[in-house]
Amino acid sequence: MNLDLEGGRKLATEICAMIKEKPLSELPGSPEVAFFPPFVFITEVLKASEGAADVSVGSQNIHQLEKGAYTGEVAAAMVKSCGATYTLIGHSERRAYFNEDDALLAKKVEQALNNGLTPVFCCGEVLPEREAGNHFKVVKEQIEKGLFWLEKDPFEKVVIAYEPVWAIGTGVTASPAQAQEMHAFIRQIMAEKYGKGTAESVSVLYGGSCNAQNANELFSQPDVDGGLIGGASLKAADFFSIISSF
Ligand code: PGA
């Protein structure tokens, strides 16, 4: 909940102008970019990104049911019908402030996939869990309950975002070694469940105070495939610098 319509449109337009000038396919790593605006701005952000290749739009959330009388909620099919192709699922703020637990998030994953949206499934431990040495266990459980009920084919459509909660919006980034360690662990549990090929093909993003200064070192880690950027995405130049950091 950061910008209004005009601010969101301006930000997306500025970033897309940079991308049109320097196409993503010509940047190191040929990254893909997806914007995740609030529901009400999805259509406008899509319009602002017209003509910018490899840029897509997603929602920050969806409801866990297909349709019905749930006043105020937004279904995956509605998001899809606006032209969005991604949705975040289980961002730590949804887990913490809206009581979204793993069982509910599994239903949201199902809705996303049923409606042709790519779920970006967020996982990550809170500080006391890391301090107690439980971070691997916590992340494994979130992924097992949220995603590992999927068959191999639909699982391959998922993107995972590891976001240690203590790093989100705090300015405290996980060190590249901490990020790599967890990403390698996520890769390993995916390989155990679905095989090495699937584990290699699923993107695992890092999120949590990723910025123009630290992106390159984070993205250089072998198992860090990209980033989920919050605060630093609100400044077009910073965001463009991050997507140029592969
Ligand atoms: P941050 O946010 O980059 O500001 O830490 C990340 C997020 O909200 O996912």
mmCIF file of C-alpha atoms and ligand atoms in Angstrom:
data_model
loop_
_atom_site.group_PDB
_atom_site.id
_atom_site.type_symbol
_atom_site.label_atom_id
_atom_site.label_comp_id
_atom_site.label_asym_id
_atom_site.label_seq_id
_atom_site.Cartn_x
_atom_site.Cartn_y
_atom_site.Cartn_z
ATOM 1 C CA MET A 1 0.000 0.000 0.000
ATOM 2 C CA ASN A 2 2.448 2.576 -1.193
ATOM 3 C CA LEU A 3 1.401 4.613 -4.224
ATOM 4 C CA ASP A 4 -1.849 5.934 -5.660
ATOM 5 C CA LEU A 5 -2.961 5.403 -9.256
ATOM 6 C CA GLU A 6 -0.936 8.280 -10.646
ATOM 7 C CA GLY A 7 2.162 7.248 -8.688
ATOM 8 C CA GLY A 8 1.863 3.620 -9.734
ATOM 9 C CA ARG A 9 1.338 4.504 -13.367
ATOM 10 C CA LYS A 10 4.335 6.862 -13.313
ATOM 11 C CA LEU A 11 6.598 4.273 -11.697
ATOM 12 C CA ALA A 12 5.642 1.519 -14.151
ATOM 13 C CA THR A 13 5.951 3.913 -17.091
ATOM 14 C CA GLU A 14 9.416 5.047 -16.007
ATOM 15 C CA ILE A 15 10.699 1.500 -15.523
ATOM 16 C CA CYS A 16 9.210 0.381 -18.840
ATOM 17 C CA ALA A 17 10.777 3.336 -20.650
ATOM 18 C CA MET A 18 14.170 2.138 -19.405
ATOM 19 C CA ILE A 19 13.367 -1.418 -20.472
ATOM 20 C CA LYS A 20 12.280 -0.267 -23.933
ATOM 21 C CA GLU A 21 15.562 1.562 -24.301
ATOM 22 C CA LYS A 22 17.582 -1.401 -23.026
ATOM 23 C CA PRO A 23 15.556 -4.583 -23.697
ATOM 24 C CA LEU A 24 15.693 -7.258 -21.012
ATOM 25 C CA SER A 25 16.942 -9.781 -23.568
ATOM 26 C CA GLU A 26 20.084 -7.668 -23.903
ATOM 27 C CA LEU A 27 20.768 -7.463 -20.166
ATOM 28 C CA PRO A 28 23.058 -10.029 -18.503
ATOM 29 C CA GLY A 29 21.025 -13.138 -17.720
ATOM 30 C CA SER A 30 18.092 -11.965 -19.891
ATOM 31 C CA PRO A 31 15.876 -11.464 -16.845
ATOM 32 C CA GLU A 32 12.108 -11.465 -16.850
ATOM 33 C CA VAL A 33 10.334 -8.749 -14.909
ATOM 34 C CA ALA A 34 6.917 -8.901 -13.259
ATOM 35 C CA PHE A 35 5.168 -6.041 -11.480
ATOM 36 C CA PHE A 36 2.857 -6.845 -8.582
ATOM 37 C CA PRO A 37 0.634 -3.797 -8.061
ATOM 38 C CA PRO A 38 -2.462 -3.729 -5.862
ATOM 39 C CA PHE A 39 -5.521 -5.272 -7.566
ATOM 40 C CA VAL A 40 -7.051 -1.900 -8.449
ATOM 41 C CA PHE A 41 -4.029 -0.842 -10.498
ATOM 42 C CA ILE A 42 -3.392 -4.077 -12.410
ATOM 43 C CA THR A 43 -5.097 -2.864 -15.575
ATOM 44 C CA GLU A 44 -3.301 0.480 -15.569
ATOM 45 C CA VAL A 45 0.094 -1.086 -14.909
ATOM 46 C CA LEU A 46 -0.537 -3.516 -17.759
ATOM 47 C CA LYS A 47 -1.295 -0.573 -20.031
ATOM 48 C CA ALA A 48 1.851 1.215 -18.872
ATOM 49 C CA SER A 49 3.932 -1.859 -19.689
ATOM 50 C CA GLU A 50 2.598 -2.345 -23.209
ATOM 51 C CA GLY A 51 5.468 -2.654 -25.660
ATOM 52 C CA ALA A 52 8.030 -3.580 -22.975
ATOM 53 C CA ALA A 53 9.050 -7.146 -23.874
ATOM 54 C CA ASP A 54 9.361 -9.789 -21.129
ATOM 55 C CA VAL A 55 7.430 -7.689 -18.635
ATOM 56 C CA SER A 56 4.352 -9.185 -16.977
ATOM 57 C CA VAL A 57 1.992 -8.267 -14.199
ATOM 58 C CA GLY A 58 0.723 -10.186 -11.192
ATOM 59 C CA SER A 59 -1.452 -9.660 -8.141
ATOM 60 C CA GLN A 60 -0.297 -9.534 -4.533
ATOM 61 C CA ASN A 61 -2.949 -12.012 -3.412
ATOM 62 C CA ILE A 62 -5.986 -14.001 -4.563
ATOM 63 C CA HIS A 63 -8.886 -15.621 -2.732
ATOM 64 C CA GLN A 64 -8.753 -19.338 -2.052
ATOM 65 C CA LEU A 65 -12.096 -20.124 -3.693
ATOM 66 C CA GLU A 66 -13.144 -20.074 -7.341
ATOM 67 C CA LYS A 67 -16.089 -17.690 -7.027
ATOM 68 C CA GLY A 68 -19.103 -16.809 -4.933
ATOM 69 C CA ALA A 69 -20.505 -14.418 -2.339
ATOM 70 C CA TYR A 70 -17.309 -13.227 -0.651
ATOM 71 C CA THR A 71 -17.778 -9.472 -0.694
ATOM 72 C CA GLY A 72 -14.559 -7.567 -0.961
ATOM 73 C CA GLU A 73 -12.482 -10.521 -2.137
ATOM 74 C CA VAL A 74 -10.845 -11.062 -5.519
ATOM 75 C CA ALA A 75 -10.761 -14.395 -7.344
ATOM 76 C CA ALA A 76 -7.881 -15.741 -9.421
ATOM 77 C CA ALA A 77 -10.110 -15.800 -12.527
ATOM 78 C CA MET A 78 -10.774 -12.076 -12.116
ATOM 79 C CA VAL A 79 -7.076 -11.321 -11.907
ATOM 80 C CA LYS A 80 -6.402 -13.490 -14.933
ATOM 81 C CA SER A 81 -9.186 -11.829 -16.929
ATOM 82 C CA CYS A 82 -7.463 -8.455 -16.446
ATOM 83 C CA GLY A 83 -4.397 -9.828 -18.215
ATOM 84 C CA ALA A 84 -2.207 -10.620 -15.211
ATOM 85 C CA THR A 85 -0.215 -13.846 -15.348
ATOM 86 C CA TYR A 86 1.321 -14.133 -11.874
ATOM 87 C CA THR A 87 0.174 -13.921 -8.284
ATOM 88 C CA LEU A 88 2.056 -13.794 -5.019
ATOM 89 C CA ILE A 89 0.932 -16.436 -2.550
ATOM 90 C CA GLY A 90 1.715 -16.345 1.154
ATOM 91 C CA HIS A 91 3.768 -13.180 1.433
ATOM 92 C CA SER A 92 4.897 -12.973 5.054
ATOM 93 C CA GLU A 93 2.613 -9.984 5.629
ATOM 94 C CA ARG A 94 -0.361 -12.096 4.517
ATOM 95 C CA ARG A 95 0.776 -14.899 6.801
ATOM 96 C CA ALA A 96 1.319 -12.577 9.777
ATOM 97 C CA TYR A 97 -1.505 -10.015 9.506
ATOM 98 C CA PHE A 98 -4.216 -11.995 7.735
ATOM 99 C CA ASN A 99 -3.682 -15.354 9.422
ATOM 100 C CA GLU A 100 -2.906 -17.184 6.194
ATOM 101 C CA ASP A 101 -1.684 -20.624 7.165
ATOM 102 C CA ASP A 102 -0.170 -23.357 5.046
ATOM 103 C CA ALA A 103 -3.467 -25.166 4.435
ATOM 104 C CA LEU A 104 -5.099 -21.980 3.159
ATOM 105 C CA LEU A 105 -2.074 -21.159 1.019
ATOM 106 C CA ALA A 106 -2.226 -24.602 -0.597
ATOM 107 C CA LYS A 107 -5.783 -23.747 -1.708
ATOM 108 C CA LYS A 108 -4.591 -20.432 -3.121
ATOM 109 C CA VAL A 109 -1.845 -22.219 -5.044
ATOM 110 C CA GLU A 110 -4.495 -24.523 -6.479
ATOM 111 C CA GLN A 111 -6.700 -21.580 -7.509
ATOM 112 C CA ALA A 112 -3.782 -19.830 -9.153
ATOM 113 C CA LEU A 113 -2.809 -22.876 -11.189
ATOM 114 C CA ASN A 114 -6.420 -23.721 -12.082
ATOM 115 C CA ASN A 115 -6.783 -20.251 -13.521
ATOM 116 C CA GLY A 116 -3.522 -20.039 -15.412
ATOM 117 C CA LEU A 117 -1.682 -17.774 -12.968
ATOM 118 C CA THR A 118 1.881 -18.582 -11.978
ATOM 119 C CA PRO A 119 2.053 -18.666 -8.182
ATOM 120 C CA VAL A 120 5.083 -16.998 -6.629
ATOM 121 C CA PHE A 121 5.022 -18.889 -3.355
ATOM 122 C CA CYS A 122 6.696 -16.995 -0.512
ATOM 123 C CA CYS A 123 8.339 -18.732 2.407
ATOM 124 C CA GLY A 124 10.744 -17.726 5.133
ATOM 125 C CA GLU A 125 11.422 -17.846 8.838
ATOM 126 C CA VAL A 126 11.000 -15.152 11.485
ATOM 127 C CA LEU A 127 13.989 -14.051 13.545
ATOM 128 C CA PRO A 128 13.372 -16.201 16.645
ATOM 129 C CA GLU A 129 13.116 -19.254 14.388
ATOM 130 C CA ARG A 130 16.494 -18.470 12.834
ATOM 131 C CA GLU A 131 18.048 -17.731 16.210
ATOM 132 C CA ALA A 132 16.810 -21.078 17.473
ATOM 133 C CA GLY A 133 18.364 -22.783 14.431
ATOM 134 C CA ASN A 134 14.953 -23.840 13.103
ATOM 135 C CA HIS A 135 14.998 -21.949 9.798
ATOM 136 C CA PHE A 136 15.491 -24.987 7.546
ATOM 137 C CA LYS A 137 12.737 -26.892 9.310
ATOM 138 C CA VAL A 138 10.323 -23.947 9.075
ATOM 139 C CA VAL A 139 10.937 -23.336 5.376
ATOM 140 C CA LYS A 140 10.723 -27.058 4.594
ATOM 141 C CA GLU A 141 7.374 -27.301 6.330
ATOM 142 C CA GLN A 142 5.996 -24.231 4.533
ATOM 143 C CA ILE A 143 7.036 -25.642 1.159
ATOM 144 C CA GLU A 144 5.863 -29.174 1.916
ATOM 145 C CA LYS A 145 2.425 -28.058 3.070
ATOM 146 C CA GLY A 146 1.970 -25.286 0.544
ATOM 147 C CA LEU A 147 3.403 -26.938 -2.570
ATOM 148 C CA PHE A 148 4.532 -30.539 -2.258
ATOM 149 C CA TRP A 149 1.007 -31.917 -2.591
ATOM 150 C CA LEU A 150 1.243 -30.908 -6.271
ATOM 151 C CA GLU A 151 2.030 -33.428 -8.987
ATOM 152 C CA LYS A 152 5.303 -32.855 -10.802
ATOM 153 C CA ASP A 153 3.853 -31.076 -13.867
ATOM 154 C CA PRO A 154 1.925 -28.364 -12.006
ATOM 155 C CA PHE A 155 4.775 -28.033 -9.515
ATOM 156 C CA GLU A 156 7.083 -27.077 -12.366
ATOM 157 C CA LYS A 157 4.890 -24.029 -13.040
ATOM 158 C CA VAL A 158 5.542 -22.590 -9.583
ATOM 159 C CA VAL A 159 8.096 -19.945 -8.576
ATOM 160 C CA ILE A 160 9.419 -19.976 -5.007
ATOM 161 C CA ALA A 161 10.517 -16.822 -3.183
ATOM 162 C CA TYR A 162 12.621 -17.260 -0.058
ATOM 163 C CA GLU A 163 12.100 -14.201 2.092
ATOM 164 C CA PRO A 164 13.504 -14.324 5.609
ATOM 165 C CA VAL A 165 10.944 -12.250 7.494
ATOM 166 C CA TRP A 166 13.650 -10.483 9.512
ATOM 167 C CA ALA A 167 15.056 -9.100 6.252
ATOM 168 C CA ILE A 168 11.833 -7.738 4.738
ATOM 169 C CA GLY A 169 11.642 -3.964 4.848
ATOM 170 C CA THR A 170 14.242 -3.815 7.617
ATOM 171 C CA GLY A 171 17.366 -2.919 5.675
ATOM 172 C CA VAL A 172 18.975 -6.068 7.097
ATOM 173 C CA THR A 173 19.662 -8.321 4.123
ATOM 174 C CA ALA A 174 20.500 -11.992 4.434
ATOM 175 C CA SER A 175 24.169 -12.349 3.591
ATOM 176 C CA PRO A 176 24.817 -13.897 0.184
ATOM 177 C CA ALA A 177 26.035 -17.007 2.025
ATOM 178 C CA GLN A 178 22.851 -17.224 4.119
ATOM 179 C CA ALA A 179 20.715 -16.815 1.008
ATOM 180 C CA GLN A 180 22.709 -19.395 -0.933
ATOM 181 C CA GLU A 181 22.566 -21.887 1.940
ATOM 182 C CA MET A 182 18.774 -21.735 2.105
ATOM 183 C CA HIS A 183 18.325 -21.713 -1.669
ATOM 184 C CA ALA A 184 20.542 -24.796 -1.990
ATOM 185 C CA PHE A 185 18.444 -26.441 0.711
ATOM 186 C CA ILE A 186 15.222 -25.608 -1.154
ATOM 187 C CA ARG A 187 16.778 -27.003 -4.343
ATOM 188 C CA GLN A 188 17.718 -30.167 -2.471
ATOM 189 C CA ILE A 189 14.242 -30.794 -1.037
ATOM 190 C CA MET A 190 12.726 -30.189 -4.485
ATOM 191 C CA ALA A 191 15.179 -32.706 -5.957
ATOM 192 C CA GLU A 192 14.317 -35.294 -3.302
ATOM 193 C CA LYS A 193 10.610 -34.887 -4.009
ATOM 194 C CA TYR A 194 10.477 -34.342 -7.789
ATOM 195 C CA GLY A 195 13.918 -35.167 -9.154
ATOM 196 C CA LYS A 196 16.924 -33.098 -10.112
ATOM 197 C CA GLY A 197 15.540 -31.853 -13.431
ATOM 198 C CA THR A 198 12.499 -30.307 -11.764
ATOM 199 C CA ALA A 199 14.615 -28.861 -8.956
ATOM 200 C CA GLU A 200 16.828 -27.127 -11.508
ATOM 201 C CA SER A 201 13.938 -25.800 -13.570
ATOM 202 C CA VAL A 202 11.987 -24.096 -10.763
ATOM 203 C CA SER A 203 13.092 -20.506 -10.067
ATOM 204 C CA VAL A 204 13.933 -19.649 -6.479
ATOM 205 C CA LEU A 205 13.972 -15.903 -5.814
ATOM 206 C CA TYR A 206 15.444 -14.097 -2.832
ATOM 207 C CA GLY A 207 13.537 -11.278 -1.134
ATOM 208 C CA GLY A 208 14.270 -9.061 1.842
ATOM 209 C CA SER A 209 16.052 -5.689 1.616
ATOM 210 C CA CYS A 210 17.491 -6.542 -1.779
ATOM 211 C CA ASN A 211 18.692 -3.290 -3.327
ATOM 212 C CA ALA A 212 20.850 -1.799 -6.064
ATOM 213 C CA GLN A 213 23.981 -2.216 -3.905
ATOM 214 C CA ASN A 214 23.603 -5.840 -2.856
ATOM 215 C CA ALA A 215 21.657 -7.376 -5.766
ATOM 216 C CA ASN A 216 24.692 -8.386 -7.777
ATOM 217 C CA GLU A 217 26.299 -10.378 -4.991
ATOM 218 C CA LEU A 218 23.007 -12.049 -4.084
ATOM 219 C CA PHE A 219 22.182 -12.905 -7.691
ATOM 220 C CA SER A 220 25.702 -14.289 -8.246
ATOM 221 C CA GLN A 221 24.986 -17.123 -5.823
ATOM 222 C CA PRO A 222 24.484 -20.336 -7.792
ATOM 223 C CA ASP A 223 21.025 -21.108 -6.412
ATOM 224 C CA VAL A 224 19.635 -17.562 -6.319
ATOM 225 C CA ASP A 225 17.680 -17.159 -9.555
ATOM 226 C CA GLY A 226 16.317 -13.663 -9.018
ATOM 227 C CA GLY A 227 14.727 -11.316 -6.533
ATOM 228 C CA LEU A 228 11.409 -10.274 -5.041
ATOM 229 C CA ILE A 229 11.903 -6.571 -4.540
ATOM 230 C CA GLY A 230 9.850 -4.390 -2.216
ATOM 231 C CA GLY A 231 11.094 -0.968 -1.141
ATOM 232 C CA ALA A 232 13.815 -0.669 -3.768
ATOM 233 C CA SER A 233 11.270 -1.210 -6.545
ATOM 234 C CA LEU A 234 9.600 2.095 -5.726
ATOM 235 C CA LYS A 235 12.421 4.031 -7.381
ATOM 236 C CA ALA A 236 12.651 3.347 -11.111
ATOM 237 C CA ALA A 237 16.426 3.842 -11.373
ATOM 238 C CA ASP A 238 17.108 1.558 -8.389
ATOM 239 C CA PHE A 239 14.807 -1.126 -9.734
ATOM 240 C CA PHE A 240 16.394 -0.955 -13.169
ATOM 241 C CA SER A 241 19.802 -1.225 -11.585
ATOM 242 C CA ILE A 242 18.642 -4.368 -9.705
ATOM 243 C CA ILE A 243 17.347 -6.042 -12.859
ATOM 244 C CA SER A 244 20.658 -5.209 -14.535
ATOM 245 C CA SER A 245 22.549 -6.991 -11.735
ATOM 246 C CA PHE A 246 22.599 -10.568 -13.019
HETATM 247 P P1 PGA B 1 11.810 -5.293 0.819
HETATM 248 O O1 PGA B 1 10.426 -6.092 0.676
HETATM 249 O O2 PGA B 1 12.553 -5.483 -0.474
HETATM 250 O O3 PGA B 1 11.376 -3.878 1.039
HETATM 251 O O4 PGA B 1 12.516 -5.878 1.988
HETATM 252 C C1 PGA B 1 10.392 -7.369 0.152
HETATM 253 C C2 PGA B 1 8.985 -7.868 0.163
HETATM 254 O O5 PGA B 1 8.095 -7.191 0.707
HETATM 255 O O6 PGA B 1 8.717 -8.940 -0.369
#
